[in-house]
Amino acid sequence: MTDAYTRFIRSAPGGALAKQLGLPRPARLLRRDDRPAPVLGPVVVLGDSAGADGIAQLLLHEGHDVRRRFEELRSVGSVILVLDEIASPADLGPLVLPLAGAMRSLAPGARVVTISRPAGDEDPARDAARGGVEGFLRSLAHEMRGGATANGLLVEDDVALEAPSVIGALRFFLSARSAFITGQFLTVSSAAGSATADRALPLAGRTALVTGAARGIGAAIARTLAADGARLVVLDVPGAGTELSRLANELRAVPIQLDVTAEGAGGRLVAALRERGLSLDAVVLNAGITRDKLLANMTADRWDPVLAVNITSQISLTDALIDAGDVLGEQPRVVSLASTSGIAGNRGQTNYAASKAGVIAFVDALAARLEPLDGTANAVAPGFIETEMTAKMPALTREIARRLNSLQQGGLPVDVAEAISFLASAEAGGIRGETLRVCGQNMVGR
């Protein structure tokens, strides 16, 4: 799915004109169907720590072409900068500057991933260096070309780099599944999580619920989870019953027609799951609506439904599922849909931004509640995604929104779905209370 401007720019005359006038030239992003290989090689692992040696050995053991320097390489597919032992800002230069001379050698769709430790409040020099990694990585992401991306992992001091969630997140960022994610960090706060037995089907044997599943991003989430091996329960309002039934038939899923804002909706969901003998391993809280107006024109009939659907329903449904005690599996995963509007705000969306900022705070608190169950809660915050909803935006507003990110284009619903599938997997057990932006590094917010 490409817009008219992008199609023109990718033509020979359009490309020449864009180069002459300095217009945005969005590259074609290589997604899973375009590049099924889990890692684009050769892979260069930079760093002089034991952690760097361990990452290099692991990738070698998996059969990847791994190097420790750029010499004699005309093309580089992936770069991993392991910065876990930096002790002062002076340590950064020798470790990251080798990449400078190789930037023009990065292949289309290349991946750069940093692995470092989060700053704390103990050692000023060490924490300054660790904080510097964030500024370096986010700026580097703005400089990537050809659909290449740069992302980072922050691994807590008591978590080994070989922990399942570290390796799982590294694989996700290196893969084509992260095509529309750049300039972002994920924190691995725990050694919890387990390796996936079959990487081609990371959700095999797991049952997942997707709310708001009948169309758009919800349907893409359902299809992606199913492709990754999950058994699905798809939920939407009765008014979307036809589309929901069609999707359920396509994916051999269990359909549930339910208004998530109705009184007692959580109890009815629990009853429906019990009736079918189902236990959920993953819950994807995707249902959401917009009712945009400037605050000067905002009324309760626009404000209240947005808060009710986008955040209050998430709270009530998860309360009901947890309190039931028998409808959540071991190590449950909850993934909520936030938005970059909840991070940076957006004109005319005070209600929507309030609800999505609420989601970001909600998953942080919910993660603590789920920890005794060995569960996790995280959020995904999409930026501009090409959907039926965004297609209705005014043409100029829509075009500007597409270009206001480092990849200079809108994302696709599948980009959101891929991030959710990873966070719903067993190997993401050490990632808790995080909000991952799927926005192409939108140039607002952080």
PDB file of N, CA and C in Angstrom, residues 368-429:
ATOM      1  N   ALA A 368       3.001  -4.363  37.109  1.00  0.00           N
ATOM      2  CA  ALA A 368       3.297  -4.705  38.498  1.00  0.00           C
ATOM      3  C   ALA A 368       2.250  -5.671  39.061  1.00  0.00           C
ATOM      4  N   ARG A 369       1.001  -5.483  38.675  1.00  0.00           N
ATOM      5  CA  ARG A 369      -0.060  -6.369  39.160  1.00  0.00           C
ATOM      6  C   ARG A 369       0.079  -7.784  38.590  1.00  0.00           C
ATOM      7  N   LEU A 370       0.562  -7.881  37.355  1.00  0.00           N
ATOM      8  CA  LEU A 370       0.703  -9.182  36.709  1.00  0.00           C
ATOM      9  C   LEU A 370       1.994  -9.908  37.067  1.00  0.00           C
ATOM     10  N   GLU A 371       2.939  -9.185  37.662  1.00  0.00           N
ATOM     11  CA  GLU A 371       4.244  -9.791  37.958  1.00  0.00           C
ATOM     12  C   GLU A 371       4.130 -11.041  38.816  1.00  0.00           C
ATOM     13  N   PRO A 372       3.274 -11.091  39.848  1.00  0.00           N
ATOM     14  CA  PRO A 372       3.156 -12.336  40.621  1.00  0.00           C
ATOM     15  C   PRO A 372       2.669 -13.522  39.787  1.00  0.00           C
ATOM     16  N   LEU A 373       1.993 -13.241  38.666  1.00  0.00           N
ATOM     17  CA  LEU A 373       1.542 -14.307  37.770  1.00  0.00           C
ATOM     18  C   LEU A 373       2.585 -14.630  36.709  1.00  0.00           C
ATOM     19  N   ASP A 374       3.767 -14.003  36.818  1.00  0.00           N
ATOM     20  CA  ASP A 374       4.798 -14.125  35.790  1.00  0.00           C
ATOM     21  C   ASP A 374       4.296 -13.572  34.460  1.00  0.00           C
ATOM     22  N   GLY A 375       3.397 -12.587  34.547  1.00  0.00           N
ATOM     23  CA  GLY A 375       2.834 -11.992  33.346  1.00  0.00           C
ATOM     24  C   GLY A 375       3.447 -10.646  33.039  1.00  0.00           C
ATOM     25  N   THR A 376       3.080 -10.091  31.915  1.00  0.00           N
ATOM     26  CA  THR A 376       3.590  -8.789  31.490  1.00  0.00           C
ATOM     27  C   THR A 376       2.458  -7.941  30.941  1.00  0.00           C
ATOM     28  N   ALA A 377       2.662  -6.648  30.963  1.00  0.00           N
ATOM     29  CA  ALA A 377       1.770  -5.702  30.288  1.00  0.00           C
ATOM     30  C   ALA A 377       2.630  -4.665  29.604  1.00  0.00           C
ATOM     31  N   ASN A 378       2.359  -4.420  28.338  1.00  0.00           N
ATOM     32  CA  ASN A 378       3.093  -3.438  27.562  1.00  0.00           C
ATOM     33  C   ASN A 378       2.137  -2.772  26.585  1.00  0.00           C
ATOM     34  N   ALA A 379       2.593  -1.712  25.968  1.00  0.00           N
ATOM     35  CA  ALA A 379       1.767  -1.000  24.990  1.00  0.00           C
ATOM     36  C   ALA A 379       2.546  -0.775  23.706  1.00  0.00           C
ATOM     37  N   VAL A 380       1.807  -0.633  22.630  1.00  0.00           N
ATOM     38  CA  VAL A 380       2.356  -0.240  21.336  1.00  0.00           C
ATOM     39  C   VAL A 380       1.694   1.077  20.950  1.00  0.00           C
ATOM     40  N   ALA A 381       2.507   2.054  20.560  1.00  0.00           N
ATOM     41  CA  ALA A 381       1.992   3.388  20.214  1.00  0.00           C
ATOM     42  C   ALA A 381       2.216   3.652  18.727  1.00  0.00           C
ATOM     43  N   PRO A 382       1.202   3.428  17.908  1.00  0.00           N
ATOM     44  CA  PRO A 382       1.362   3.710  16.477  1.00  0.00           C
ATOM     45  C   PRO A 382       1.455   5.210  16.217  1.00  0.00           C
ATOM     46  N   GLY A 383       2.179   5.545  15.159  1.00  0.00           N
ATOM     47  CA  GLY A 383       2.166   6.895  14.629  1.00  0.00           C
ATOM     48  C   GLY A 383       1.173   6.967  13.492  1.00  0.00           C
ATOM     49  N   PHE A 384       1.572   7.561  12.372  1.00  0.00           N
ATOM     50  CA  PHE A 384       0.674   7.633  11.219  1.00  0.00           C
ATOM     51  C   PHE A 384       0.670   6.288  10.501  1.00  0.00           C
ATOM     52  N   ILE A 385      -0.493   5.623  10.510  1.00  0.00           N
ATOM     53  CA  ILE A 385      -0.659   4.326   9.876  1.00  0.00           C
ATOM     54  C   ILE A 385      -1.708   4.463   8.777  1.00  0.00           C
ATOM     55  N   GLU A 386      -1.439   3.861   7.628  1.00  0.00           N
ATOM     56  CA  GLU A 386      -2.357   3.939   6.493  1.00  0.00           C
ATOM     57  C   GLU A 386      -3.577   3.049   6.755  1.00  0.00           C
ATOM     58  N   THR A 387      -4.683   3.665   7.155  1.00  0.00           N
ATOM     59  CA  THR A 387      -5.919   2.943   7.440  1.00  0.00           C
ATOM     60  C   THR A 387      -7.091   3.684   6.802  1.00  0.00           C
ATOM     61  N   GLU A 388      -8.283   3.096   6.890  1.00  0.00           N
ATOM     62  CA  GLU A 388      -9.477   3.772   6.388  1.00  0.00           C
ATOM     63  C   GLU A 388      -9.690   5.082   7.140  1.00  0.00           C
ATOM     64  N   MET A 389      -9.351   5.103   8.424  1.00  0.00           N
ATOM     65  CA  MET A 389      -9.547   6.310   9.219  1.00  0.00           C
ATOM     66  C   MET A 389      -8.627   7.429   8.749  1.00  0.00           C
ATOM     67  N   THR A 390      -7.331   7.142   8.566  1.00  0.00           N
ATOM     68  CA  THR A 390      -6.409   8.201   8.147  1.00  0.00           C
ATOM     69  C   THR A 390      -6.653   8.607   6.694  1.00  0.00           C
ATOM     70  N   ALA A 391      -7.259   7.719   5.898  1.00  0.00           N
ATOM     71  CA  ALA A 391      -7.569   8.070   4.509  1.00  0.00           C
ATOM     72  C   ALA A 391      -8.630   9.153   4.428  1.00  0.00           C
ATOM     73  N   LYS A 392      -9.370   9.362   5.523  1.00  0.00           N
ATOM     74  CA  LYS A 392     -10.426  10.378   5.543  1.00  0.00           C
ATOM     75  C   LYS A 392      -9.906  11.736   6.015  1.00  0.00           C
ATOM     76  N   MET A 393      -8.628  11.806   6.386  1.00  0.00           N
ATOM     77  CA  MET A 393      -8.067  13.088   6.808  1.00  0.00           C
ATOM     78  C   MET A 393      -7.978  14.040   5.614  1.00  0.00           C
ATOM     79  N   PRO A 394      -7.982  15.356   5.837  1.00  0.00           N
ATOM     80  CA  PRO A 394      -7.746  16.301   4.733  1.00  0.00           C
ATOM     81  C   PRO A 394      -6.430  15.968   4.030  1.00  0.00           C
ATOM     82  N   ALA A 395      -6.423  16.100   2.708  1.00  0.00           N
ATOM     83  CA  ALA A 395      -5.291  15.631   1.898  1.00  0.00           C
ATOM     84  C   ALA A 395      -3.963  16.243   2.343  1.00  0.00           C
ATOM     85  N   LEU A 396      -3.927  17.554   2.577  1.00  0.00           N
ATOM     86  CA  LEU A 396      -2.670  18.200   2.953  1.00  0.00           C
ATOM     87  C   LEU A 396      -2.212  17.732   4.330  1.00  0.00           C
ATOM     88  N   THR A 397      -3.123  17.630   5.272  1.00  0.00           N
ATOM     89  CA  THR A 397      -2.778  17.152   6.617  1.00  0.00           C
ATOM     90  C   THR A 397      -2.237  15.734   6.553  1.00  0.00           C
ATOM     91  N   ARG A 398      -2.895  14.910   5.757  1.00  0.00           N
ATOM     92  CA  ARG A 398      -2.467  13.519   5.613  1.00  0.00           C
ATOM     93  C   ARG A 398      -1.068  13.434   5.003  1.00  0.00           C
ATOM     94  N   GLU A 399      -0.812  14.244   3.993  1.00  0.00           N
ATOM     95  CA  GLU A 399       0.496  14.202   3.326  1.00  0.00           C
ATOM     96  C   GLU A 399       1.606  14.660   4.263  1.00  0.00           C
ATOM     97  N   ILE A 400       1.356  15.709   5.039  1.00  0.00           N
ATOM     98  CA  ILE A 400       2.361  16.178   5.998  1.00  0.00           C
ATOM     99  C   ILE A 400       2.625  15.114   7.055  1.00  0.00           C
ATOM    100  N   ALA A 401       1.557  14.482   7.546  1.00  0.00           N
ATOM    101  CA  ALA A 401       1.707  13.452   8.576  1.00  0.00           C
ATOM    102  C   ALA A 401       2.554  12.297   8.083  1.00  0.00           C
ATOM    103  N   ARG A 402       2.412  11.950   6.814  1.00  0.00           N
ATOM    104  CA  ARG A 402       3.211  10.848   6.251  1.00  0.00           C
ATOM    105  C   ARG A 402       4.704  11.160   6.255  1.00  0.00           C
ATOM    106  N   ARG A 403       5.064  12.412   6.034  1.00  0.00           N
ATOM    107  CA  ARG A 403       6.482  12.746   5.844  1.00  0.00           C
ATOM    108  C   ARG A 403       7.182  13.130   7.132  1.00  0.00           C
ATOM    109  N   LEU A 404       6.416  13.316   8.230  1.00  0.00           N
ATOM    110  CA  LEU A 404       7.016  13.798   9.473  1.00  0.00           C
ATOM    111  C   LEU A 404       7.618  12.678  10.309  1.00  0.00           C
ATOM    112  N   ASN A 405       8.364  11.809   9.665  1.00  0.00           N
ATOM    113  CA  ASN A 405       9.123  10.807  10.403  1.00  0.00           C
ATOM    114  C   ASN A 405      10.378  10.468   9.616  1.00  0.00           C
ATOM    115  N   SER A 406      11.283   9.785  10.248  1.00  0.00           N
ATOM    116  CA  SER A 406      12.586   9.533   9.632  1.00  0.00           C
ATOM    117  C   SER A 406      12.486   8.671   8.382  1.00  0.00           C
ATOM    118  N   LEU A 407      11.441   7.844   8.275  1.00  0.00           N
ATOM    119  CA  LEU A 407      11.273   6.984   7.106  1.00  0.00           C
ATOM    120  C   LEU A 407      10.429   7.642   6.031  1.00  0.00           C
ATOM    121  N   GLN A 408       9.895   8.829   6.316  1.00  0.00           N
ATOM    122  CA  GLN A 408       9.221   9.703   5.348  1.00  0.00           C
ATOM    123  C   GLN A 408       8.012   9.036   4.684  1.00  0.00           C
ATOM    124  N   GLN A 409       7.287   8.208   5.434  1.00  0.00           N
ATOM    125  CA  GLN A 409       6.106   7.536   4.894  1.00  0.00           C
ATOM    126  C   GLN A 409       5.226   7.049   6.031  1.00  0.00           C
ATOM    127  N   GLY A 410       3.982   6.720   5.691  1.00  0.00           N
ATOM    128  CA  GLY A 410       3.108   6.126   6.681  1.00  0.00           C
ATOM    129  C   GLY A 410       3.423   4.653   6.862  1.00  0.00           C
ATOM    130  N   GLY A 411       3.106   4.146   8.043  1.00  0.00           N
ATOM    131  CA  GLY A 411       3.244   2.725   8.286  1.00  0.00           C
ATOM    132  C   GLY A 411       2.016   1.966   7.832  1.00  0.00           C
ATOM    133  N   LEU A 412       2.068   0.649   7.943  1.00  0.00           N
ATOM    134  CA  LEU A 412       0.945  -0.211   7.594  1.00  0.00           C
ATOM    135  C   LEU A 412       0.408  -0.890   8.849  1.00  0.00           C
ATOM    136  N   PRO A 413      -0.857  -1.300   8.850  1.00  0.00           N
ATOM    137  CA  PRO A 413      -1.394  -2.013  10.010  1.00  0.00           C
ATOM    138  C   PRO A 413      -0.543  -3.209  10.428  1.00  0.00           C
ATOM    139  N   VAL A 414       0.072  -3.879   9.467  1.00  0.00           N
ATOM    140  CA  VAL A 414       0.887  -5.043   9.812  1.00  0.00           C
ATOM    141  C   VAL A 414       2.102  -4.651  10.647  1.00  0.00           C
ATOM    142  N   ASP A 415       2.581  -3.422  10.509  1.00  0.00           N
ATOM    143  CA  ASP A 415       3.727  -2.979  11.309  1.00  0.00           C
ATOM    144  C   ASP A 415       3.360  -2.947  12.791  1.00  0.00           C
ATOM    145  N   VAL A 416       2.154  -2.481  13.084  1.00  0.00           N
ATOM    146  CA  VAL A 416       1.671  -2.489  14.465  1.00  0.00           C
ATOM    147  C   VAL A 416       1.497  -3.921  14.939  1.00  0.00           C
ATOM    148  N   ALA A 417       0.931  -4.755  14.079  1.00  0.00           N
ATOM    149  CA  ALA A 417       0.675  -6.146  14.435  1.00  0.00           C
ATOM    150  C   ALA A 417       1.955  -6.911  14.744  1.00  0.00           C
ATOM    151  N   GLU A 418       3.004  -6.655  14.001  1.00  0.00           N
ATOM    152  CA  GLU A 418       4.267  -7.374  14.223  1.00  0.00           C
ATOM    153  C   GLU A 418       4.829  -7.060  15.609  1.00  0.00           C
ATOM    154  N   ALA A 419       4.763  -5.794  16.009  1.00  0.00           N
ATOM    155  CA  ALA A 419       5.259  -5.417  17.330  1.00  0.00           C
ATOM    156  C   ALA A 419       4.439  -6.084  18.428  1.00  0.00           C
ATOM    157  N   ILE A 420       3.125  -6.129  18.234  1.00  0.00           N
ATOM    158  CA  ILE A 420       2.249  -6.755  19.220  1.00  0.00           C
ATOM    159  C   ILE A 420       2.541  -8.247  19.314  1.00  0.00           C
ATOM    160  N   SER A 421       2.751  -8.893  18.195  1.00  0.00           N
ATOM    161  CA  SER A 421       3.039 -10.330  18.209  1.00  0.00           C
ATOM    162  C   SER A 421       4.302 -10.626  19.005  1.00  0.00           C
ATOM    163  N   PHE A 422       5.327  -9.794  18.837  1.00  0.00           N
ATOM    164  CA  PHE A 422       6.545 -10.008  19.623  1.00  0.00           C
ATOM    165  C   PHE A 422       6.271  -9.841  21.111  1.00  0.00           C
ATOM    166  N   LEU A 423       5.590  -8.774  21.496  1.00  0.00           N
ATOM    167  CA  LEU A 423       5.339  -8.524  22.913  1.00  0.00           C
ATOM    168  C   LEU A 423       4.404  -9.565  23.523  1.00  0.00           C
ATOM    169  N   ALA A 424       3.639 -10.272  22.685  1.00  0.00           N
ATOM    170  CA  ALA A 424       2.749 -11.330  23.158  1.00  0.00           C
ATOM    171  C   ALA A 424       3.444 -12.677  23.262  1.00  0.00           C
ATOM    172  N   SER A 425       4.696 -12.752  22.867  1.00  0.00           N
ATOM    173  CA  SER A 425       5.404 -14.033  22.822  1.00  0.00           C
ATOM    174  C   SER A 425       6.015 -14.387  24.171  1.00  0.00           C
ATOM    175  N   ALA A 426       6.374 -15.654  24.303  1.00  0.00           N
ATOM    176  CA  ALA A 426       6.973 -16.133  25.554  1.00  0.00           C
ATOM    177  C   ALA A 426       8.309 -15.469  25.831  1.00  0.00           C
ATOM    178  N   GLU A 427       9.068 -15.158  24.779  1.00  0.00           N
ATOM    179  CA  GLU A 427      10.409 -14.620  24.983  1.00  0.00           C
ATOM    180  C   GLU A 427      10.422 -13.148  25.369  1.00  0.00           C
ATOM    181  N   ALA A 428       9.252 -12.499  25.389  1.00  0.00           N
ATOM    182  CA  ALA A 428       9.191 -11.094  25.810  1.00  0.00           C
ATOM    183  C   ALA A 428       8.870 -10.967  27.296  1.00  0.00           C
ATOM    184  N   GLY A 429       9.067 -12.032  28.057  1.00  0.00           N
ATOM    185  CA  GLY A 429       8.702 -12.029  29.465  1.00  0.00           C
ATOM    186  C   GLY A 429       9.490 -11.070  30.332  1.00  0.00           C
TER     187      GLY A 429
END
